[in-house]
């Protein structure tokens, strides 16, 4: 029997009023239906927003340390269910089990960080310019948060948004990607079990156009946190501007690794393989370009191609699989389009470039890990986010040239340099235009307690993760307390 999942609105599990559903299939085996989900519409969004609005008025009065205690419990339940959630996530979006476990762990880390933030949420006390007057600025909750999340990190990314939103005293209407609704539903189940009151967390399943954009448009939603493609991010930004919502956008990337001539090539090789083909290249932080010094070019390329060809594709639940499928048919086709574009542009295909088939692979959306070299900075292959297992290699002659090439896209999320030269490393830290720079490590591997986000068209200046996300989910309230007993005029009586 196929498992039937539901929406969670105002503390109750429910179907879409229309009775419509959609199904979610395993990308490693499209015969397997993971579950069916309500195909919701405006009606369900309106209900969820109304519930969240009403619940907010009570939730904002719950002391932050108490809200934190609930999130601590959320983390504990996630620890107990980690393996089960990892397996479900692999079945619904394909990445290999070690990675889905890591995804859940990132959610657990985020829960415990949020729990402890309940006892901080620091404000400022500031001297007044007048005598017998006390000034402070404190954080206050904002209201209803619309949370719209992608499928590549079905647990981690929702928790990056939902846990801080709740800790700060906001209520949430959550629209997960329709490729990963099961993991999202489990997260909501856990929040409810841990004691998040009814109406404070709501999940509405369905399409981005109907459900997602209705949330973005809704006058009673105060803020939107979105992770996904740049084109959708721009649309969200435009739409949300009409009601002046606060919007946090985490969008595309075209992340690069610079490998200098003094780099430890064995180390760089492991980093590039993991960064480019981990999660089948379907990360915002995935390594999409290698910017390789000419002096080590031939040597590194033969190491890289050799190892890439040996990567084992397969169902992520099988212990020896290293690379899972693309998330769905459309995504695999889109990846393949970039192989065709690369060939047309005159780049040289060194391995992959086609669907992976044969045996168990025939029932999944598998694509061979692909490497192009002879890529030049202006090619589409070197400019556009692919979100799949395609890596482009560009040759450079100096650090300066490498950084120019690295910076030469519209994106700026993650970046990396392999070098043993500490001076070069610091120049790279200074001059690379990206939200994240790794030294001697791959472009992936962000930790939950550090700021996460990018510059340029990767986002709109906000950061998730760490202490920084708490700025997004709170407003500053400035308070002046005059205990002089008389009228004191600022700027005039001092
Ligand atoms: C993403 O790719 O959308 O650093 C998030 C990483 C992960 C998070 C990635 N911890 O790759």
Short mmCIF file of C-alpha atoms and ligand atoms in Angstrom, two decimals, residues 95 102-103 106 150 152-153 156-157 160 227-228 250-251 255 274-275 279 281-286 385 387 413-414 436 438 442-448 452 464, ligand 1:
data_model
loop_
_atom_site.label_atom_id
_atom_site.label_comp_id
_atom_site.label_asym_id
_atom_site.label_seq_id
_atom_site.Cartn_x
_atom_site.Cartn_y
_atom_site.Cartn_z
CA UNK A 95 21.41 10.79 -2.75
CA UNK A 102 24.57 13.90 7.02
CA UNK A 103 21.59 15.94 5.88
CA UNK A 106 22.76 19.10 9.81
CA UNK A 150 14.31 22.84 -2.41
CA UNK A 152 18.47 18.73 -2.59
CA UNK A 153 18.67 19.11 1.20
CA UNK A 156 18.80 20.49 6.47
CA UNK A 157 17.49 23.48 4.50
CA UNK A 160 17.88 26.21 8.67
CA UNK A 227 16.16 28.52 -1.42
CA UNK A 228 16.13 27.57 -5.10
CA UNK A 250 19.50 31.62 -1.31
CA UNK A 251 19.96 31.03 -5.02
CA UNK A 255 31.38 27.36 -7.54
CA UNK A 274 33.54 15.02 -3.49
CA UNK A 275 32.64 18.59 -4.38
CA UNK A 279 24.95 14.62 -4.17
CA UNK A 281 26.40 17.60 -8.25
CA UNK A 282 22.99 18.76 -7.07
CA UNK A 283 24.11 21.24 -4.42
CA UNK A 284 24.10 25.01 -4.54
CA UNK A 285 27.65 24.63 -3.29
CA UNK A 286 28.71 21.91 -5.78
CA UNK A 385 24.47 26.70 -12.98
CA UNK A 387 22.95 21.37 -10.89
CA UNK A 413 28.31 31.28 -3.23
CA UNK A 414 31.17 28.91 -2.47
CA UNK A 436 32.20 31.14 1.45
CA UNK A 438 37.57 27.13 1.66
CA UNK A 442 36.12 21.26 -1.20
CA UNK A 443 33.39 23.82 -1.95
CA UNK A 444 30.88 21.77 0.01
CA UNK A 445 30.80 21.13 3.74
CA UNK A 446 29.19 24.16 5.34
CA UNK A 447 28.64 23.75 9.09
CA UNK A 448 25.30 24.64 10.67
CA UNK A 452 25.78 30.49 4.91
CA UNK A 464 21.33 31.50 6.91
C1 LIG B 1 22.99 23.54 -0.68
O1 LIG B 1 23.74 23.11 -1.52
O2 LIG B 1 21.89 23.99 -1.00
O3 LIG B 1 27.91 22.85 2.40
C2 LIG B 1 23.29 23.51 0.77
C3 LIG B 1 27.14 22.03 1.95
C4 LIG B 1 25.94 21.62 2.76
C5 LIG B 1 24.80 22.56 2.51
C6 LIG B 1 24.53 22.77 1.06
N1 LIG B 1 26.25 21.57 4.14
O4 LIG B 1 27.30 21.56 0.85
#
